Amino acid sequence: MALAVAATLSPGLARANEANGDAPPLVGVVTVERKEILMTKDAPGRIAPMRIAEVRPRVSGIVLERAFEQGGVVEKGAVLYRIDPTQFQIDLDSARAAQAKAEANLFQAARQEDRLKALLNGQTTTQAQYDLALAAERQAEADVMAQKAAVRRAEVNLEYATIRAPITGRIGRALVTEGALASENQVLPFATIQQMDPIYADFTQSVAEMSALKEEMERGGFKPKEGAVRTRLILENGKTYPLEGKLLFSDVTVDPGTNQVTLRAQFPNPEALLLPGAYVRVQIEQGVRANTITVPRQAIQRNNAGGAEVFVVNDQGRAVLQPVRLGRTLGDQVVVEEGLHPGNRVVVEGFQKFMSGGHVDPRPASRGRTEAERG
């Protein structure tokens, strides 16, 4: 830390430099001011696909062909695998023949019913004989309906011999090859398709943090930002994902093991830069806080007890340590809850050039204030 470096300068050496008339060292400072800032919250999360479908066979048979490129994008309905259709075609032909036979029987039964109905009107046959003919016709009608269902079942099985993509998305590696025996009851899927544009980021937040945020909003410390809650992603390499997302929901159930709730955000992913399972940090906008003091993170020093301090240039031009109570960290800035006032000049550069209490020549820090303006 800069404090540790400054402490290596002996008091005697510092007094000697001042006595010799040496110019005070140049240091970079920022002037404290109260401002309105956008409060954000970072939370660890994982990328999850919007939809996921495991490709499985619905009939049994030998796989004849794999018709997709592994790792590519497939459209809904695209052919993925073909299972040997020979047996299913035979079953369909047999069912159609049985249907034709049933329809012929129905035709004969209907004609017989018509004849006996005419004879019954002429009183040349009995009611019992007509009832038997009518029952035979209705049975023949039922047989036709049953055979039509058998034909449809055979047609569906033949269609299932061609395995198609149930959703549009990126398909993973093939888990079976040509020549494998497919079974409609098998556990292992043929492949997995994941819809990745848009894509989800799932993360958690503790109930205590949510309650504290709600209380501060009720006190007027926060103003909810208008419109949808915007979110950003910090990738594993530390870079910010270029496209913003939106918060979808907060789970209504608290995990009893962690006392946290799960939140989900949605992000556009046209270039497939976000992959399912990847670790990210999700940054969500929580609201606008007025009259807030922040300082750059490099200004913060730590004493032997672990307390936070900053160097403040006083009216005599000396850099003195000032204890502070810190709040939330927002990017490269830290919220200061107590210890600083508007107009204070806080040292952020040149710590190695002076010791606590020494004279300094404060100049505006080279990094300026651009990164401090988060809101």
Coordinates of C-alpha atoms in Angstrom, one line a residue:
M1 CA 0.0 0.0 0.0
A2 CA 1.0 3.6 -0.5
L3 CA 0.9 4.2 3.3
A4 CA 3.5 1.4 3.8
V5 CA 5.8 3.1 1.3
A6 CA 5.4 6.5 2.8
A7 CA 6.1 5.1 6.2
T8 CA 9.6 4.1 5.1
L9 CA 10.6 7.7 5.0
S10 CA 12.0 8.7 8.4
P11 CA 10.6 11.8 10.1
G12 CA 14.1 13.1 10.4
L13 CA 14.7 12.9 6.7
A14 CA 11.4 14.7 6.0
R15 CA 12.2 17.5 8.4
A16 CA 15.7 17.8 6.9
N17 CA 14.2 18.1 3.4
E18 CA 11.9 20.9 4.6
A19 CA 14.8 22.7 6.4
N20 CA 16.9 22.6 3.3
G21 CA 14.2 24.4 1.4
D22 CA 13.3 21.6 -0.9
A23 CA 10.1 22.1 -2.9
P24 CA 7.2 20.1 -1.6
P25 CA 6.5 17.0 -3.7
L26 CA 3.7 17.1 -6.3
V27 CA 0.7 14.9 -5.6
G28 CA -2.5 14.3 -7.5
V29 CA -5.7 15.1 -5.6
V30 CA -9.4 15.0 -6.2
T31 CA -11.8 17.5 -4.6
V32 CA -14.6 15.9 -2.8
E33 CA -18.1 16.9 -3.8
R34 CA -21.6 15.6 -3.2
K35 CA -23.4 14.3 -6.3
E36 CA -26.1 12.0 -7.6
I37 CA -24.8 8.6 -8.4
L38 CA -26.3 5.4 -9.9
M39 CA -26.0 2.6 -7.3
T40 CA -25.3 -0.8 -8.8
K41 CA -24.9 -4.3 -7.3
D42 CA -22.5 -7.0 -8.6
A43 CA -23.4 -10.6 -8.0
P44 CA -21.8 -13.9 -9.3
G45 CA -23.9 -15.7 -11.8
R46 CA -24.0 -18.4 -14.5
I47 CA -25.1 -18.3 -18.1
A48 CA -28.1 -20.5 -18.9
P49 CA -29.7 -21.2 -22.3
M50 CA -33.2 -19.8 -23.0
R51 CA -34.4 -23.2 -24.1
I52 CA -32.7 -26.6 -24.1
A53 CA -33.9 -29.8 -25.8
E54 CA -32.4 -33.3 -25.7
V55 CA -32.8 -35.0 -29.0
R56 CA -34.1 -38.6 -28.5
P57 CA -35.5 -41.3 -30.7
R58 CA -39.2 -42.1 -30.5
V59 CA -39.0 -45.4 -32.4
S60 CA -36.4 -48.2 -32.3
G61 CA -34.1 -49.1 -35.2
I62 CA -30.7 -48.8 -36.8
V63 CA -29.3 -45.2 -37.3
L64 CA -28.6 -44.8 -41.0
E65 CA -27.4 -41.2 -41.2
R66 CA -26.4 -38.1 -39.1
A67 CA -27.5 -35.1 -41.1
F68 CA -26.2 -32.1 -39.1
E69 CA -22.8 -30.4 -38.4
Q70 CA -21.8 -30.7 -34.8
G71 CA -21.6 -27.3 -33.0
G72 CA -23.6 -25.6 -35.7
V73 CA -27.0 -23.8 -35.7
V74 CA -30.0 -25.9 -36.6
E75 CA -33.5 -24.6 -37.4
K76 CA -36.6 -26.0 -35.9
G77 CA -37.8 -29.0 -38.1
A78 CA -34.3 -29.6 -39.6
V79 CA -33.4 -33.3 -40.2
L80 CA -30.9 -34.5 -37.6
Y81 CA -30.9 -38.3 -37.9
R82 CA -32.5 -40.9 -40.1
I83 CA -33.4 -44.4 -38.7
D84 CA -33.9 -47.3 -41.0
P85 CA -37.6 -46.9 -42.2
T86 CA -38.0 -50.3 -43.8
Q87 CA -40.0 -52.0 -41.0
F88 CA -42.1 -48.9 -40.5
Q89 CA -43.0 -48.7 -44.2
I90 CA -44.0 -52.4 -44.1
D91 CA -46.2 -51.7 -41.1
L92 CA -47.8 -48.8 -42.9
D93 CA -48.5 -50.9 -46.0
S94 CA -50.1 -53.7 -43.9
A95 CA -52.3 -51.2 -42.0
R96 CA -53.5 -49.7 -45.2
A97 CA -54.4 -53.1 -46.6
A98 CA -56.3 -53.9 -43.4
Q99 CA -58.1 -50.6 -43.8
A100 CA -59.1 -51.4 -47.4
K101 CA -60.5 -54.8 -46.2
A102 CA -62.5 -53.2 -43.4
E103 CA -63.9 -50.7 -45.9
A104 CA -65.0 -53.5 -48.2
N105 CA -66.7 -55.3 -45.3
L106 CA -68.5 -52.0 -44.4
F107 CA -69.7 -51.7 -48.0
Q108 CA -71.1 -55.2 -48.0
A109 CA -72.7 -54.7 -44.5
A110 CA -74.3 -51.3 -45.6
R111 CA -75.8 -52.9 -48.7
Q112 CA -77.2 -55.8 -46.7
E113 CA -78.7 -53.3 -44.2
D114 CA -80.3 -51.3 -47.1
R115 CA -81.9 -54.5 -48.6
L116 CA -83.3 -55.7 -45.3
K117 CA -84.7 -52.3 -44.5
A118 CA -86.7 -52.3 -47.8
L119 CA -87.9 -55.9 -47.0
L120 CA -88.9 -54.8 -43.5
N121 CA -91.0 -52.0 -44.9
G122 CA -92.7 -54.6 -47.2
Q123 CA -93.1 -56.9 -44.3
T124 CA -91.2 -59.7 -46.0
T125 CA -88.5 -60.0 -43.3
T126 CA -88.5 -59.9 -39.6
Q127 CA -87.3 -57.1 -37.3
A128 CA -84.7 -59.4 -35.8
Q129 CA -83.1 -60.1 -39.1
Y130 CA -83.0 -56.3 -39.8
D131 CA -81.4 -55.6 -36.4
L132 CA -78.7 -58.2 -37.1
A133 CA -77.9 -56.4 -40.4
L134 CA -77.8 -53.0 -38.8
A135 CA -75.5 -54.3 -36.0
A136 CA -73.2 -55.8 -38.6
E137 CA -73.0 -52.5 -40.4
R138 CA -72.1 -50.5 -37.3
Q139 CA -69.5 -53.1 -36.4
A140 CA -68.0 -52.7 -39.9
E141 CA -67.9 -48.9 -39.4
A142 CA -66.0 -49.4 -36.1
D143 CA -63.6 -51.7 -37.8
V144 CA -62.9 -49.1 -40.4
M145 CA -62.3 -46.5 -37.7
A146 CA -59.9 -48.8 -35.9
Q147 CA -58.0 -49.5 -39.1
K148 CA -57.7 -45.8 -39.9
A149 CA -56.2 -45.3 -36.5
A150 CA -53.7 -48.1 -37.2
V151 CA -52.8 -46.5 -40.5
R152 CA -52.2 -43.2 -38.7
R153 CA -50.1 -44.9 -36.0
A154 CA -47.9 -46.5 -38.7
E155 CA -47.6 -43.1 -40.5
V156 CA -46.4 -41.5 -37.3
N157 CA -43.9 -44.2 -36.6
L158 CA -42.6 -43.8 -40.2
E159 CA -42.3 -40.0 -39.6
Y160 CA -40.5 -40.6 -36.3
A161 CA -37.8 -42.6 -38.2
T162 CA -36.7 -39.1 -39.4
I163 CA -35.5 -37.3 -36.2
R164 CA -36.0 -33.5 -36.5
A165 CA -34.9 -30.6 -34.4
P166 CA -37.6 -29.6 -31.9
I167 CA -36.3 -26.0 -31.5
T168 CA -33.9 -23.6 -33.2
G169 CA -30.5 -23.3 -31.6
R170 CA -27.0 -24.5 -31.4
I171 CA -26.5 -28.2 -31.4
G172 CA -23.7 -29.9 -29.5
R173 CA -21.7 -33.0 -30.3
A174 CA -23.3 -36.1 -31.7
L175 CA -23.6 -38.8 -29.0
V176 CA -24.4 -41.6 -31.4
T177 CA -23.1 -42.5 -34.9
E178 CA -24.3 -44.3 -37.9
G179 CA -24.9 -48.0 -37.3
A180 CA -26.0 -47.5 -33.7
L181 CA -29.2 -49.1 -32.4
A182 CA -31.7 -46.5 -31.4
S183 CA -34.3 -47.4 -28.8
E184 CA -37.4 -45.3 -27.9
N185 CA -36.7 -46.0 -24.2
Q186 CA -33.0 -45.2 -24.2
V187 CA -31.5 -42.9 -21.5
L188 CA -28.7 -41.3 -23.5
P189 CA -29.9 -38.5 -25.9
F190 CA -28.6 -38.4 -29.5
A191 CA -27.6 -34.7 -29.1
T192 CA -28.6 -31.5 -27.2
I193 CA -29.8 -28.3 -28.7
Q194 CA -29.6 -25.0 -26.8
Q195 CA -31.3 -21.7 -27.8
M196 CA -28.6 -19.1 -27.1
D197 CA -30.0 -15.8 -28.5
P198 CA -31.3 -14.3 -26.3
I199 CA -29.7 -16.0 -23.3
Y200 CA -30.2 -15.9 -19.5
A201 CA -27.8 -15.0 -16.7
D202 CA -29.0 -16.5 -13.3
F203 CA -27.6 -15.0 -10.1
T204 CA -28.5 -14.7 -6.4
Q205 CA -29.0 -12.0 -3.9
S206 CA -29.3 -12.3 -0.1
V207 CA -32.5 -11.4 1.6
A208 CA -30.6 -9.1 3.9
E209 CA -29.3 -7.0 1.0
M210 CA -32.8 -6.8 -0.6
S211 CA -34.3 -5.7 2.7
A212 CA -31.6 -3.1 3.3
L213 CA -32.2 -1.7 -0.2
K214 CA -36.0 -1.6 0.3
E215 CA -35.5 0.3 3.7
E216 CA -33.1 2.8 2.1
M217 CA -35.6 3.4 -0.7
E218 CA -38.4 4.0 1.9
R219 CA -36.2 6.5 3.7
G220 CA -35.6 8.4 0.5
G221 CA -32.0 7.4 0.1
F222 CA -32.6 5.8 -3.2
K223 CA -34.8 6.8 -6.1
P224 CA -35.8 3.9 -8.3
K225 CA -34.5 4.5 -11.9
E226 CA -37.3 4.9 -14.4
G227 CA -38.0 2.2 -17.0
A228 CA -36.8 -1.4 -16.9
V229 CA -33.9 -2.4 -14.6
R230 CA -30.8 -2.5 -16.8
T231 CA -28.1 -5.0 -16.2
R232 CA -24.6 -5.5 -17.5
L233 CA -22.3 -8.5 -17.5
I234 CA -18.6 -8.6 -16.4
L235 CA -17.0 -11.6 -18.2
E236 CA -14.5 -13.9 -16.6
N237 CA -11.6 -12.1 -18.2
G238 CA -12.7 -8.8 -16.5
K239 CA -14.1 -7.2 -19.7
T240 CA -17.6 -5.8 -19.8
Y241 CA -20.0 -7.5 -22.2
P242 CA -20.9 -4.9 -24.8
L243 CA -24.7 -5.5 -24.9
E244 CA -27.0 -4.5 -22.0
G245 CA -29.7 -6.8 -20.6
K246 CA -32.8 -6.5 -18.6
L247 CA -33.9 -8.0 -15.3
L248 CA -36.7 -10.5 -15.7
F249 CA -37.8 -11.6 -12.3
S250 CA -36.9 -12.3 -8.7
D251 CA -37.8 -15.7 -7.3
V252 CA -40.6 -15.7 -4.7
T253 CA -38.9 -18.4 -2.7
V254 CA -36.0 -18.1 -0.4
D255 CA -33.4 -20.9 -0.4
P256 CA -33.4 -22.1 3.3
G257 CA -29.8 -23.2 3.0
T258 CA -28.3 -19.9 1.7
N259 CA -31.0 -17.4 2.6
Q260 CA -30.9 -16.1 -0.9
V261 CA -33.3 -15.6 -3.8
T262 CA -32.5 -16.3 -7.4
L263 CA -32.8 -13.5 -10.0
R264 CA -32.7 -13.9 -13.8
A265 CA -31.6 -11.4 -16.4
Q266 CA -31.9 -11.7 -20.2
F267 CA -29.2 -10.6 -22.7
P268 CA -29.0 -10.5 -26.5
N269 CA -26.3 -12.9 -27.7
P270 CA -26.2 -12.6 -31.5
E271 CA -22.5 -13.6 -31.8
A272 CA -22.8 -16.5 -29.3
L273 CA -20.1 -14.9 -27.1
L274 CA -22.0 -16.0 -24.0
L275 CA -21.9 -19.8 -23.6
P276 CA -24.2 -21.8 -21.2
G277 CA -22.5 -22.6 -17.9
A278 CA -19.9 -19.8 -18.2
Y279 CA -19.2 -17.8 -15.0
V280 CA -20.0 -14.1 -15.1
R281 CA -20.6 -11.2 -12.7
V282 CA -24.0 -9.6 -13.2
Q283 CA -24.2 -5.8 -12.5
I284 CA -27.7 -4.5 -11.9
E285 CA -28.9 -1.0 -11.5
Q286 CA -30.6 -0.5 -8.1
G287 CA -31.4 3.1 -8.1
V288 CA -30.1 6.7 -7.9
R289 CA -28.7 8.0 -4.7
A290 CA -28.4 11.8 -4.1
N291 CA -25.8 13.7 -2.0
T292 CA -23.2 11.0 -2.1
I293 CA -19.5 11.3 -1.7
T294 CA -17.2 9.0 -3.5
V295 CA -13.4 8.7 -3.9
P296 CA -11.2 6.6 -6.2
R297 CA -10.3 3.2 -4.8
Q298 CA -6.5 4.0 -4.9
A299 CA -7.1 6.8 -2.3
I300 CA -8.0 4.3 0.4
Q301 CA -5.3 3.4 2.9
R302 CA -5.5 0.7 5.7
N303 CA -4.1 1.2 9.2
N304 CA -2.7 -1.6 11.4
A305 CA -6.2 -2.3 12.8
G306 CA -7.7 -2.6 9.3
G307 CA -9.5 0.7 9.4
A308 CA -9.9 2.8 6.3
E309 CA -8.1 6.2 6.0
V310 CA -7.4 8.7 3.3
F311 CA -4.8 11.4 3.0
V312 CA -6.4 14.9 3.0
V313 CA -4.4 18.0 2.2
N314 CA -5.3 20.6 4.9
D315 CA -5.2 24.4 4.7
Q316 CA -1.5 24.4 5.7
G317 CA -0.7 22.2 2.6
R318 CA 0.1 19.2 4.7
A319 CA -1.1 15.6 3.8
V320 CA -2.8 14.2 7.0
L321 CA -4.6 11.0 7.5
Q322 CA -8.3 11.1 7.9
P323 CA -10.3 8.1 9.1
V324 CA -13.3 7.3 7.0
R325 CA -16.2 4.9 7.0
L326 CA -16.7 3.3 3.6
G327 CA -19.8 2.1 1.9
R328 CA -20.3 0.2 -1.4
T329 CA -17.7 -0.1 -4.1
L330 CA -18.9 1.1 -7.5
G331 CA -16.3 0.2 -10.2
D332 CA -13.2 2.3 -9.5
Q333 CA -15.0 4.4 -6.9
V334 CA -15.8 3.8 -3.2
V335 CA -18.8 5.5 -1.4
V336 CA -17.6 7.3 1.7
E337 CA -20.4 7.3 4.4
E338 CA -18.5 9.3 7.0
G339 CA -15.2 11.3 7.4
L340 CA -15.2 13.6 4.4
H341 CA -16.9 16.8 3.5
P342 CA -17.3 18.7 0.2
G343 CA -14.2 20.7 -0.6
N344 CA -11.8 18.2 1.0
R345 CA -8.7 17.5 -1.2
V346 CA -8.0 13.8 -1.2
V347 CA -4.6 12.4 -2.4
V348 CA -4.9 9.8 -5.1
E349 CA -1.4 10.0 -6.7
G350 CA 2.2 10.4 -5.5
F351 CA 2.0 8.5 -2.1
Q352 CA 5.6 7.5 -2.4
K353 CA 6.8 11.1 -2.3
F354 CA 5.7 12.1 1.1
M355 CA 5.0 11.0 4.6
S356 CA 2.0 11.7 6.9
G357 CA 2.0 15.3 8.0
G358 CA 4.5 16.4 5.3
H359 CA 4.1 19.4 3.0
V360 CA 2.8 18.6 -0.5
D361 CA 2.0 20.5 -3.6
P362 CA -1.5 19.3 -4.6
R363 CA -2.5 19.3 -8.3
P364 CA -5.6 17.8 -10.0
A365 CA -5.2 14.1 -10.5
S366 CA -4.2 13.1 -14.0
R367 CA -7.1 10.6 -14.2
G368 CA -9.6 13.4 -13.7
R369 CA -13.2 12.8 -12.6
T370 CA -14.6 10.9 -15.6
E371 CA -14.7 7.5 -13.9
A372 CA -16.3 9.0 -10.8
E373 CA -19.4 10.1 -12.7
R374 CA -21.3 6.8 -12.6
G375 CA -24.7 8.3 -12.5

